[in-house]
Coordinates of C-alpha atoms and ligand atoms in Angstrom, one line a residue:
T1 CA 100.8 107.8 126.6
R2 CA 102.4 108.6 123.2
T3 CA 101.0 111.3 120.9
P4 CA 99.3 109.6 117.9
V5 CA 101.2 109.6 114.6
N6 CA 99.2 110.9 111.7
V7 CA 99.3 108.5 108.8
T8 CA 97.8 109.6 105.4
V9 CA 96.9 106.9 102.9
T10 CA 95.8 107.9 99.4
G11 CA 93.8 105.5 97.3
A12 CA 92.4 104.1 100.6
A13 CA 89.4 102.4 99.0
G14 CA 91.5 100.4 96.6
Q15 CA 92.7 96.9 96.9
I16 CA 96.2 97.7 98.3
G17 CA 94.4 100.1 100.7
Y18 CA 92.2 97.3 101.9
A19 CA 95.2 95.2 102.8
L20 CA 97.3 98.1 104.2
L21 CA 95.0 100.0 106.6
F22 CA 94.3 97.1 108.9
R23 CA 98.0 96.5 109.4
I24 CA 98.7 100.1 110.0
A25 CA 95.9 100.3 112.6
S26 CA 97.1 97.1 114.3
G27 CA 100.6 98.6 114.9
H28 CA 102.7 96.9 112.2
L29 CA 103.7 100.1 110.4
L30 CA 105.3 102.0 113.3
G31 CA 105.3 99.6 116.3
A32 CA 103.0 97.9 118.8
D33 CA 103.2 100.9 121.2
V34 CA 102.5 103.7 118.7
P35 CA 98.9 105.0 118.4
V36 CA 97.8 106.2 114.9
N37 CA 95.3 108.6 113.4
L38 CA 94.4 107.5 109.8
R39 CA 93.7 110.1 107.1
L40 CA 92.2 108.6 104.1
L41 CA 92.3 110.4 100.8
E42 CA 90.1 109.3 97.9
I43 CA 88.6 110.7 94.8
P44 CA 84.9 111.6 95.2
Q45 CA 83.8 108.3 93.6
G46 CA 85.9 106.4 96.2
L47 CA 84.6 108.1 99.3
K48 CA 81.7 105.8 99.9
A49 CA 83.8 102.7 99.7
A50 CA 86.4 104.3 102.0
E51 CA 83.6 104.9 104.5
G52 CA 82.9 101.1 104.4
V53 CA 86.6 100.4 105.1
A54 CA 86.5 102.8 108.0
M55 CA 83.4 101.0 109.4
E56 CA 85.4 97.7 109.3
L57 CA 88.4 99.4 110.9
D58 CA 86.0 100.5 113.7
D59 CA 84.8 97.0 114.0
C60 CA 88.3 95.7 114.7
A61 CA 88.4 97.8 117.9
F62 CA 92.2 98.2 117.4
P63 CA 93.6 99.6 120.6
L64 CA 96.1 101.8 118.7
L65 CA 93.7 103.4 116.3
R66 CA 92.6 106.8 117.6
D67 CA 90.9 108.6 114.7
I68 CA 89.9 108.2 111.1
T69 CA 89.4 111.1 108.7
I70 CA 87.9 110.5 105.2
T71 CA 88.3 113.2 102.6
D72 CA 88.7 114.1 98.9
Q73 CA 90.7 117.2 99.8
A74 CA 94.4 116.8 99.8
A75 CA 94.9 119.8 102.2
T76 CA 92.8 118.1 104.8
A77 CA 94.3 114.6 104.2
F78 CA 97.9 115.9 104.6
E79 CA 97.3 118.3 107.5
G80 CA 99.9 117.4 110.1
A81 CA 100.9 114.2 108.4
N82 CA 103.9 112.4 109.8
V83 CA 103.8 109.5 107.3
A84 CA 102.2 109.6 103.9
L85 CA 101.6 106.5 101.7
L86 CA 100.7 107.6 98.2
V87 CA 99.0 104.5 96.8
G88 CA 96.2 106.0 94.6
A89 CA 97.4 106.6 91.0
R90 CA 96.1 106.7 87.5
P91 CA 96.6 103.2 85.9
R92 CA 97.6 102.8 82.3
T93 CA 94.5 101.9 80.3
A94 CA 94.3 100.4 76.8
G95 CA 95.7 102.6 74.1
M96 CA 97.3 105.1 76.6
E97 CA 100.7 106.4 75.6
R98 CA 103.4 107.0 78.2
G99 CA 103.0 110.7 77.9
D100 CA 99.3 110.5 78.7
L101 CA 100.1 108.3 81.6
L102 CA 102.7 110.7 83.0
Q103 CA 100.4 113.7 82.4
A104 CA 97.5 112.0 84.2
N105 CA 99.7 111.1 87.2
G106 CA 101.3 114.5 87.2
G107 CA 97.8 115.9 87.8
I108 CA 97.7 113.7 91.0
F109 CA 101.2 113.8 92.3
G110 CA 101.9 117.4 91.6
P111 CA 99.1 118.8 93.7
Q112 CA 99.7 116.1 96.4
G113 CA 103.3 117.1 96.6
K114 CA 102.2 120.7 97.0
A115 CA 99.7 119.8 99.7
I116 CA 102.4 117.9 101.6
N117 CA 104.7 120.9 101.2
D118 CA 102.0 123.2 102.7
H119 CA 100.3 121.1 105.3
A120 CA 102.4 118.1 106.4
A121 CA 104.3 117.9 109.7
D122 CA 108.0 118.9 109.7
D123 CA 109.1 115.2 110.1
I124 CA 106.9 114.0 107.1
K125 CA 108.1 110.8 105.4
V126 CA 106.6 109.9 102.1
L127 CA 106.4 106.6 100.3
V128 CA 105.0 106.5 96.8
V129 CA 103.5 103.1 95.8
G130 CA 101.3 104.2 92.9
N131 CA 102.8 103.6 89.5
P132 CA 105.0 104.7 87.8
A133 CA 106.2 105.0 91.4
N134 CA 109.7 106.4 90.9
T135 CA 108.6 109.2 88.6
N136 CA 105.4 109.9 90.6
A137 CA 107.7 110.3 93.6
L138 CA 109.9 112.7 91.7
I139 CA 106.9 114.8 90.6
A140 CA 105.7 115.0 94.3
Q141 CA 109.2 115.8 95.5
R142 CA 109.7 118.6 93.0
N143 CA 106.4 120.1 94.0
A144 CA 107.4 120.2 97.7
P145 CA 110.4 122.6 97.7
D146 CA 110.3 123.2 101.4
V147 CA 110.5 119.5 102.3
P148 CA 114.0 117.9 102.4
A149 CA 114.3 115.8 99.2
E150 CA 115.2 112.7 101.1
R151 CA 111.8 112.5 102.7
F152 CA 110.3 111.3 99.3
T153 CA 110.8 107.7 98.5
A154 CA 109.4 105.2 96.0
M155 CA 108.7 101.5 96.7
T156 CA 111.0 98.8 95.4
R157 CA 110.6 96.8 98.6
L158 CA 108.1 94.4 97.0
D159 CA 110.8 93.7 94.3
H160 CA 113.4 93.3 97.0
N161 CA 111.2 90.8 99.0
R162 CA 110.4 88.9 95.8
A163 CA 114.1 88.6 95.1
V164 CA 114.7 87.3 98.7
A165 CA 112.0 84.7 98.3
Q166 CA 113.3 83.5 94.9
L167 CA 116.8 83.2 96.3
A168 CA 115.7 81.3 99.4
K169 CA 113.9 78.8 97.2
K170 CA 116.9 78.4 94.8
A171 CA 119.5 78.0 97.6
G172 CA 117.2 75.8 99.7
V173 CA 117.5 78.0 102.8
T174 CA 115.0 80.2 104.7
V175 CA 114.5 83.9 103.9
E176 CA 116.3 84.8 107.2
D177 CA 119.5 83.3 105.7
I178 CA 119.4 85.9 102.8
K179 CA 121.2 89.2 103.4
K180 CA 122.3 92.2 101.3
V181 CA 120.0 91.8 98.2
T182 CA 119.7 94.9 96.1
I183 CA 117.1 96.2 93.7
W184 CA 118.7 98.9 91.5
G185 CA 116.9 101.4 89.3
N186 CA 113.3 101.7 88.4
H187 CA 110.3 99.8 89.7
S188 CA 109.6 98.5 86.3
A189 CA 110.6 95.6 84.0
T190 CA 114.1 97.2 83.7
Q191 CA 114.8 97.0 87.4
Y192 CA 118.0 95.1 88.3
P193 CA 117.8 92.6 91.2
D194 CA 121.4 92.1 92.2
L195 CA 122.5 88.9 94.0
F196 CA 126.2 89.4 93.5
Q197 CA 126.5 91.4 96.8
A198 CA 124.2 89.1 98.6
E199 CA 125.2 86.7 101.4
I200 CA 123.3 83.5 101.7
A201 CA 123.9 81.3 104.7
G202 CA 127.5 82.5 104.8
K203 CA 128.2 82.1 101.1
S204 CA 128.1 84.6 98.3
G205 CA 124.8 84.9 96.5
F206 CA 126.4 83.6 93.3
E207 CA 128.0 80.5 94.9
A208 CA 124.9 79.7 97.0
T209 CA 122.7 79.6 93.9
G210 CA 125.0 77.3 92.0
S211 CA 127.4 79.8 90.3
D212 CA 125.1 79.8 87.3
L213 CA 125.1 83.0 85.2
A214 CA 122.5 81.6 82.8
W215 CA 120.1 81.0 85.7
I216 CA 120.6 84.6 86.9
E217 CA 120.1 86.0 83.5
N218 CA 117.3 83.9 82.2
D219 CA 115.5 82.9 85.3
F220 CA 116.2 85.0 88.5
I221 CA 116.2 88.5 87.0
P222 CA 113.1 88.1 84.8
T223 CA 111.2 86.2 87.4
V224 CA 111.6 89.0 89.9
A225 CA 111.2 91.8 87.3
K226 CA 108.0 90.3 85.8
R227 CA 106.5 88.9 89.0
G228 CA 103.7 91.6 88.9
A229 CA 102.5 90.3 85.5
A230 CA 102.7 86.7 86.7
I231 CA 100.5 87.5 89.7
I232 CA 97.9 89.1 87.5
D233 CA 97.9 86.0 85.2
V234 CA 97.3 83.6 88.0
R235 CA 95.3 85.6 90.5
G236 CA 93.3 87.6 88.0
A237 CA 94.1 90.8 89.9
S238 CA 97.4 92.7 90.6
S239 CA 99.5 92.1 93.8
A240 CA 97.7 93.7 96.7
A241 CA 98.5 92.0 100.0
S242 CA 102.2 91.6 99.1
A243 CA 102.3 95.2 98.0
A244 CA 100.8 96.4 101.2
N245 CA 103.2 94.2 103.1
A246 CA 106.1 95.7 101.3
A247 CA 104.8 99.2 102.1
I248 CA 104.7 98.3 105.7
D249 CA 108.2 96.9 105.6
H250 CA 109.5 100.0 103.8
V251 CA 108.3 102.4 106.4
H252 CA 109.0 100.2 109.3
T253 CA 112.6 99.7 108.2
W254 CA 113.0 103.5 107.5
V255 CA 111.7 104.4 111.0
N256 CA 113.2 101.5 113.0
G257 CA 116.5 100.7 111.2
T258 CA 118.0 97.9 109.2
P259 CA 119.5 95.0 111.2
A260 CA 123.3 94.8 111.5
G261 CA 124.9 93.0 108.6
D262 CA 122.0 93.7 106.2
W263 CA 120.5 96.4 104.1
T264 CA 117.3 97.0 102.1
S265 CA 116.3 98.6 98.8
M266 CA 114.5 101.9 98.5
G267 CA 113.8 104.3 95.7
I268 CA 115.4 107.6 96.8
V269 CA 116.7 110.8 95.3
S270 CA 120.1 110.0 93.8
D271 CA 123.1 111.9 95.0
G272 CA 125.1 110.6 92.0
S273 CA 126.4 107.4 93.8
Y274 CA 127.3 104.5 91.5
G275 CA 127.1 106.8 88.5
V276 CA 123.3 107.1 88.9
E277 CA 122.2 110.5 87.5
E278 CA 121.8 113.0 90.4
G279 CA 118.2 114.1 91.2
I280 CA 116.3 111.1 89.8
I281 CA 114.5 108.7 92.1
S282 CA 116.2 105.4 91.7
S283 CA 116.5 102.3 93.9
F284 CA 119.7 101.8 95.9
P285 CA 121.0 99.5 98.6
V286 CA 120.5 101.5 101.8
T287 CA 121.0 101.1 105.6
T288 CA 118.6 103.0 107.9
K289 CA 119.1 104.3 111.4
D290 CA 117.1 106.8 113.6
G291 CA 114.7 107.5 110.8
K292 CA 117.4 108.3 108.2
F293 CA 118.9 106.3 105.4
E294 CA 122.3 106.1 103.8
I295 CA 123.3 104.6 100.5
V296 CA 125.7 101.6 101.0
Q297 CA 129.0 102.8 99.5
G298 CA 132.0 101.0 98.1
L299 CA 130.3 98.0 96.4
E300 CA 132.2 96.6 93.5
I301 CA 130.0 96.7 90.4
S302 CA 130.8 94.1 87.7
D303 CA 130.3 94.8 83.9
F304 CA 127.2 92.5 84.1
S305 CA 125.7 94.6 86.8
R306 CA 126.8 97.9 85.4
A307 CA 125.0 97.3 82.0
R308 CA 121.8 96.5 83.8
I309 CA 121.9 99.4 86.3
N310 CA 122.6 101.8 83.4
A311 CA 119.7 100.5 81.4
S312 CA 117.2 101.0 84.2
V313 CA 118.7 104.4 85.0
A314 CA 118.4 105.4 81.4
E315 CA 114.7 104.6 81.5
L316 CA 114.3 106.8 84.6
V317 CA 116.2 109.7 82.9
E318 CA 113.8 109.4 80.0
E319 CA 110.8 109.5 82.3
R320 CA 112.3 112.5 84.1
D321 CA 112.9 114.3 80.7
A322 CA 109.3 113.5 79.7
V323 CA 107.7 115.0 82.9
K324 CA 110.0 118.0 82.5
E325 CA 108.9 118.4 78.9
L326 CA 105.3 118.3 80.2
G327 CA 106.0 121.0 82.7
L328 CA 105.2 118.7 85.6
I329 CA 108.5 119.3 87.4
Ligands
LIG1 P1 93.1 100.1 92.9 O1 92.7 100.6 91.6 O2 92.4 99.0 93.6 O3 93.0 101.4 93.9 C1 93.4 102.6 93.7 C2 92.6 103.6 94.5 O4 93.2 104.9 94.3 C3 91.2 103.7 94.0 O5 90.3 103.5 95.1 C4 91.0 105.1 93.4 O6 89.8 105.6 93.6 C5 92.1 105.8 94.2 N1 92.6 107.0 93.6 C6 92.8 107.3 92.3 N2 93.2 108.6 92.1 C7 93.3 109.1 93.3 C8 93.7 110.4 93.8 N3 94.1 111.4 92.9 N4 93.7 110.6 95.1 C9 93.3 109.6 96.0 N5 92.9 108.4 95.6 C10 92.9 108.1 94.3 O7 94.7 99.9 92.8 P2 95.7 99.1 93.7 O8 95.7 97.7 93.3 O9 95.3 99.4 95.2 O10 97.1 99.7 93.3 C11 97.4 101.0 93.6 C12 98.7 101.4 92.9 O11 99.8 100.7 93.3 C13 98.7 101.3 91.4 O12 99.2 102.4 90.8 C14 99.6 100.1 91.1 O13 100.2 100.1 89.9 C15 100.6 100.3 92.2 N6 101.4 99.2 92.6 C16 102.7 99.4 92.9 C17 103.6 98.5 93.3 C18 105.0 98.8 93.7 O14 105.8 97.8 94.0 N7 105.5 100.0 93.7 C19 103.2 97.1 93.4 C20 101.7 96.9 93.5 C21 100.9 97.8 92.6 O15 100.9 97.3 91.3

């Protein structure tokens, strides 16, 4: 029998946590043959609700679920962690300036990064979901100097999956026919969903969607980039099941690899590829294999794409400068 993998989830009592934990415990994160121990980190006010989620996890009698720990101590939650999903964050409330938001999240992701540095397993892989995800991931990464920088990632897979779904609809094909979609930049309204590199049922993404630049500019890009707000309008609550699903996809792809002839999108520490400022956490097209990822190199970037990548990267550089100014990194 395999040794259980320790999976830490922060914000475990929240709505994404509720959609996420049952899929981790049923084997969708790491595989149907991999037993897991769950470590749930919450703030004190969230502990009781987390206990309730743990009771329901028990009641599922998942064969792969070995052990559940519930704690408000980061050191305990990250002890021996192999995978960490950082979901809990401080949301922006009315009247909150960006500086206040970054400061509040620095107070969460700084100490969690340090706890990961001091307590996690050597093979730790971190996915930051809590917003502002890219910059929260940067704060955690900079507070974990002993962990290789590439182990800290931010989630743009939900944006990626949203783009795939929109393209399938437009082209009249199934999602399996869509390959090589990219989300560039920040998980925010400035993100750039790129269909120019995509392959759709054997055609280029541009051709398969009617060679229509106006549709790309006025429909496709804003629909993907503002989908979160659209869900809130209609559902009355923010994306939860789709966000949890994307977190599962992100880690599953990272651990198990991208299929031949395709890639995925991940927020990762930039090595300067495609002119993206080194050191920030920005989304790139990546392939994965044996638990490691590589940026897809050599793509031709048009002026249209370049302007949009630059705009999103500029926002990330501003956020980086702001958290530096605040002494958070
Ligand atoms: P909820 O408010 O339902 O849950 C958040 C949970 O985190 C709460 O139970 C809270 O007690 C807990 N928490 C807060 N601070 C914590 C801390 N320091 N340590 C441990 N737990 C803490 O939010 P939910 O809908 O689950 O969303 C969670 C985060 O995901 C938000 O920041 C949200 O903006 C972000 N999202 C990111 C997405 C992405 O694509 N990257 C998409 C979905 C989602 O909007």
